[in-house]
Amino acid sequence: MAKNILICDDAAFMRMMIKDILTKNGYNVVGEAENGLKAIEKFDELNPDLVLMDITMPEMDGIAALKGIKAKNPGASVIMCSAMGQQAMVIESIQAGAKDFIVKPFQPDRVIEAVKKVVG
């Protein structure tokens, strides 16, 4: 059965790109969110198998949203995405419970590799 994925990024074209990569590889994109607050709302509503979360977003950043999702559902699978390959961000994400980290610009095979590793 296809895995359900929630995409969270403030840039619509990024969400579109990720959605395209995922759907071409047999994954089901169940929702999209443009900031961390919406990501938490959508997570509660849709209960996806995986969340792909951007770090830098308005209203609530991805790390705060990750912590919010993990507080409600400690078993949640979240992969963080960011253009900033900053070591501190990666470490903070992993410590907060992210399963993996993808750097933008995305390499489609890297996205799929990370998703497969986390949800199969």
PDB file of C-alpha atoms in Angstrom:
ATOM      1  CA  MET A   1       0.000   0.000   0.000  1.00  0.00           C
ATOM      2  CA  ALA A   2       1.256   3.486  -0.863  1.00  0.00           C
ATOM      3  CA  LYS A   3       2.558   5.530   2.051  1.00  0.00           C
ATOM      4  CA  ASN A   4       0.759   8.787   2.873  1.00  0.00           C
ATOM      5  CA  ILE A   5       2.992  11.840   3.017  1.00  0.00           C
ATOM      6  CA  LEU A   6       2.423  15.413   4.189  1.00  0.00           C
ATOM      7  CA  ILE A   7       4.630  18.077   2.562  1.00  0.00           C
ATOM      8  CA  CYS A   8       5.386  21.241   4.501  1.00  0.00           C
ATOM      9  CA  ASP A   9       7.258  24.081   2.782  1.00  0.00           C
ATOM     10  CA  ASP A  10       6.501  27.793   2.506  1.00  0.00           C
ATOM     11  CA  ALA A  11       7.413  27.808  -1.201  1.00  0.00           C
ATOM     12  CA  ALA A  12       4.608  26.483  -3.426  1.00  0.00           C
ATOM     13  CA  PHE A  13       7.054  25.493  -6.204  1.00  0.00           C
ATOM     14  CA  MET A  14       9.067  23.412  -3.695  1.00  0.00           C
ATOM     15  CA  ARG A  15       5.923  21.592  -2.571  1.00  0.00           C
ATOM     16  CA  MET A  16       5.088  20.970  -6.223  1.00  0.00           C
ATOM     17  CA  MET A  17       8.584  19.638  -6.946  1.00  0.00           C
ATOM     18  CA  ILE A  18       8.564  17.285  -3.960  1.00  0.00           C
ATOM     19  CA  LYS A  19       5.010  16.129  -4.737  1.00  0.00           C
ATOM     20  CA  ASP A  20       6.092  15.357  -8.299  1.00  0.00           C
ATOM     21  CA  ILE A  21       9.092  13.298  -7.137  1.00  0.00           C
ATOM     22  CA  LEU A  22       6.992  11.377  -4.602  1.00  0.00           C
ATOM     23  CA  THR A  23       3.973  10.634  -6.802  1.00  0.00           C
ATOM     24  CA  LYS A  24       6.212   9.435  -9.666  1.00  0.00           C
ATOM     25  CA  ASN A  25       7.677   6.942  -7.182  1.00  0.00           C
ATOM     26  CA  GLY A  26       4.342   5.597  -5.991  1.00  0.00           C
ATOM     27  CA  TYR A  27       3.852   7.653  -2.833  1.00  0.00           C
ATOM     28  CA  ASN A  28       0.580   9.321  -1.926  1.00  0.00           C
ATOM     29  CA  VAL A  29       0.761  13.033  -1.042  1.00  0.00           C
ATOM     30  CA  VAL A  30      -2.223  13.506   1.312  1.00  0.00           C
ATOM     31  CA  GLY A  31      -1.682  17.146   2.163  1.00  0.00           C
ATOM     32  CA  GLU A  32       0.442  20.271   1.976  1.00  0.00           C
ATOM     33  CA  ALA A  33       1.178  22.983   4.529  1.00  0.00           C
ATOM     34  CA  GLU A  34       2.874  26.352   4.048  1.00  0.00           C
ATOM     35  CA  ASN A  35       4.085  26.849   7.626  1.00  0.00           C
ATOM     36  CA  GLY A  36       4.733  24.978  10.861  1.00  0.00           C
ATOM     37  CA  LEU A  37       1.366  25.804  12.457  1.00  0.00           C
ATOM     38  CA  LYS A  38      -0.498  24.429   9.436  1.00  0.00           C
ATOM     39  CA  ALA A  39       1.789  21.367   9.432  1.00  0.00           C
ATOM     40  CA  ILE A  40       0.738  20.480  12.989  1.00  0.00           C
ATOM     41  CA  GLU A  41      -2.967  21.032  12.127  1.00  0.00           C
ATOM     42  CA  LYS A  42      -2.698  18.900   8.987  1.00  0.00           C
ATOM     43  CA  PHE A  43      -0.735  16.217  10.836  1.00  0.00           C
ATOM     44  CA  ASP A  44      -3.565  15.902  13.394  1.00  0.00           C
ATOM     45  CA  GLU A  45      -6.182  15.880  10.654  1.00  0.00           C
ATOM     46  CA  LEU A  46      -4.497  13.508   8.163  1.00  0.00           C
ATOM     47  CA  ASN A  47      -2.259  11.306  10.338  1.00  0.00           C
ATOM     48  CA  PRO A  48       0.295  10.738   7.517  1.00  0.00           C
ATOM     49  CA  ASP A  49       2.972   8.019   7.527  1.00  0.00           C
ATOM     50  CA  LEU A  50       5.625  10.680   6.940  1.00  0.00           C
ATOM     51  CA  VAL A  51       6.081  14.455   7.020  1.00  0.00           C
ATOM     52  CA  LEU A  52       8.635  16.224   4.799  1.00  0.00           C
ATOM     53  CA  MET A  53       9.282  19.482   6.657  1.00  0.00           C
ATOM     54  CA  ASP A  54      11.144  22.602   5.567  1.00  0.00           C
ATOM     55  CA  ILE A  55      13.037  24.355   8.375  1.00  0.00           C
ATOM     56  CA  THR A  56      12.824  28.036   7.462  1.00  0.00           C
ATOM     57  CA  MET A  57       9.169  29.111   7.298  1.00  0.00           C
ATOM     58  CA  PRO A  58       7.009  32.014   8.487  1.00  0.00           C
ATOM     59  CA  GLU A  59       4.778  31.853  11.604  1.00  0.00           C
ATOM     60  CA  MET A  60       6.419  28.707  12.976  1.00  0.00           C
ATOM     61  CA  ASP A  61       9.657  27.173  11.749  1.00  0.00           C
ATOM     62  CA  GLY A  62      10.070  23.496  10.943  1.00  0.00           C
ATOM     63  CA  ILE A  63      12.006  22.618  14.088  1.00  0.00           C
ATOM     64  CA  ALA A  64       9.255  24.058  16.336  1.00  0.00           C
ATOM     65  CA  ALA A  65       6.642  22.201  14.246  1.00  0.00           C
ATOM     66  CA  LEU A  66       8.685  18.985  14.477  1.00  0.00           C
ATOM     67  CA  LYS A  67       8.743  19.328  18.271  1.00  0.00           C
ATOM     68  CA  GLY A  68       4.989  20.024  18.269  1.00  0.00           C
ATOM     69  CA  ILE A  69       4.243  16.922  16.183  1.00  0.00           C
ATOM     70  CA  LYS A  70       6.589  14.751  18.271  1.00  0.00           C
ATOM     71  CA  ALA A  71       4.962  16.002  21.507  1.00  0.00           C
ATOM     72  CA  LYS A  72       1.560  14.779  20.258  1.00  0.00           C
ATOM     73  CA  ASN A  73       2.821  11.664  18.506  1.00  0.00           C
ATOM     74  CA  PRO A  74       6.280  10.453  19.609  1.00  0.00           C
ATOM     75  CA  GLY A  75       6.250   7.811  16.854  1.00  0.00           C
ATOM     76  CA  ALA A  76       5.771  10.326  14.033  1.00  0.00           C
ATOM     77  CA  SER A  77       8.210  10.093  11.114  1.00  0.00           C
ATOM     78  CA  VAL A  78       9.556  13.456   9.963  1.00  0.00           C
ATOM     79  CA  ILE A  79      12.296  14.213   7.416  1.00  0.00           C
ATOM     80  CA  MET A  80      13.633  17.776   7.533  1.00  0.00           C
ATOM     81  CA  CYS A  81      14.514  19.757   4.400  1.00  0.00           C
ATOM     82  CA  SER A  82      16.563  22.918   4.194  1.00  0.00           C
ATOM     83  CA  ALA A  83      18.684  24.909   1.806  1.00  0.00           C
ATOM     84  CA  MET A  84      20.958  25.784   4.662  1.00  0.00           C
ATOM     85  CA  GLY A  85      23.360  22.919   5.095  1.00  0.00           C
ATOM     86  CA  GLN A  86      24.155  24.291   8.522  1.00  0.00           C
ATOM     87  CA  GLN A  87      25.484  21.647  10.845  1.00  0.00           C
ATOM     88  CA  ALA A  88      23.682  23.136  13.871  1.00  0.00           C
ATOM     89  CA  MET A  89      20.292  22.927  12.124  1.00  0.00           C
ATOM     90  CA  VAL A  90      20.867  19.304  11.145  1.00  0.00           C
ATOM     91  CA  ILE A  91      21.933  18.381  14.678  1.00  0.00           C
ATOM     92  CA  GLU A  92      19.010  20.250  16.269  1.00  0.00           C
ATOM     93  CA  SER A  93      16.547  18.518  13.894  1.00  0.00           C
ATOM     94  CA  ILE A  94      17.928  15.062  14.635  1.00  0.00           C
ATOM     95  CA  GLN A  95      17.934  15.752  18.395  1.00  0.00           C
ATOM     96  CA  ALA A  96      14.309  16.903  18.135  1.00  0.00           C
ATOM     97  CA  GLY A  97      13.424  13.565  16.547  1.00  0.00           C
ATOM     98  CA  ALA A  98      13.773  13.965  12.777  1.00  0.00           C
ATOM     99  CA  LYS A  99      14.528  10.675  11.023  1.00  0.00           C
ATOM    100  CA  ASP A 100      16.631  12.210   8.244  1.00  0.00           C
ATOM    101  CA  PHE A 101      17.679  15.481   6.620  1.00  0.00           C
ATOM    102  CA  ILE A 102      17.580  16.453   2.938  1.00  0.00           C
ATOM    103  CA  VAL A 103      19.433  19.472   1.573  1.00  0.00           C
ATOM    104  CA  LYS A 104      17.981  21.716  -1.161  1.00  0.00           C
ATOM    105  CA  PRO A 105      18.193  21.851  -4.105  1.00  0.00           C
ATOM    106  CA  PHE A 106      16.743  18.354  -4.076  1.00  0.00           C
ATOM    107  CA  GLN A 107      18.245  15.433  -5.898  1.00  0.00           C
ATOM    108  CA  PRO A 108      15.204  13.235  -6.667  1.00  0.00           C
ATOM    109  CA  ASP A 109      17.096  10.017  -5.813  1.00  0.00           C
ATOM    110  CA  ARG A 110      18.196  11.478  -2.468  1.00  0.00           C
ATOM    111  CA  VAL A 111      14.575  12.342  -1.625  1.00  0.00           C
ATOM    112  CA  ILE A 112      13.390   8.822  -2.498  1.00  0.00           C
ATOM    113  CA  GLU A 113      16.334   7.223  -0.690  1.00  0.00           C
ATOM    114  CA  ALA A 114      15.467   9.151   2.511  1.00  0.00           C
ATOM    115  CA  VAL A 115      11.734   8.361   2.219  1.00  0.00           C
ATOM    116  CA  LYS A 116      12.400   4.642   1.604  1.00  0.00           C
ATOM    117  CA  LYS A 117      14.771   4.513   4.554  1.00  0.00           C
ATOM    118  CA  VAL A 118      12.142   5.973   6.857  1.00  0.00           C
ATOM    119  CA  VAL A 119       8.829   4.480   5.675  1.00  0.00           C
ATOM    120  CA  GLY A 120       9.777   1.860   3.089  1.00  0.00           C
TER     121      GLY A 120
END
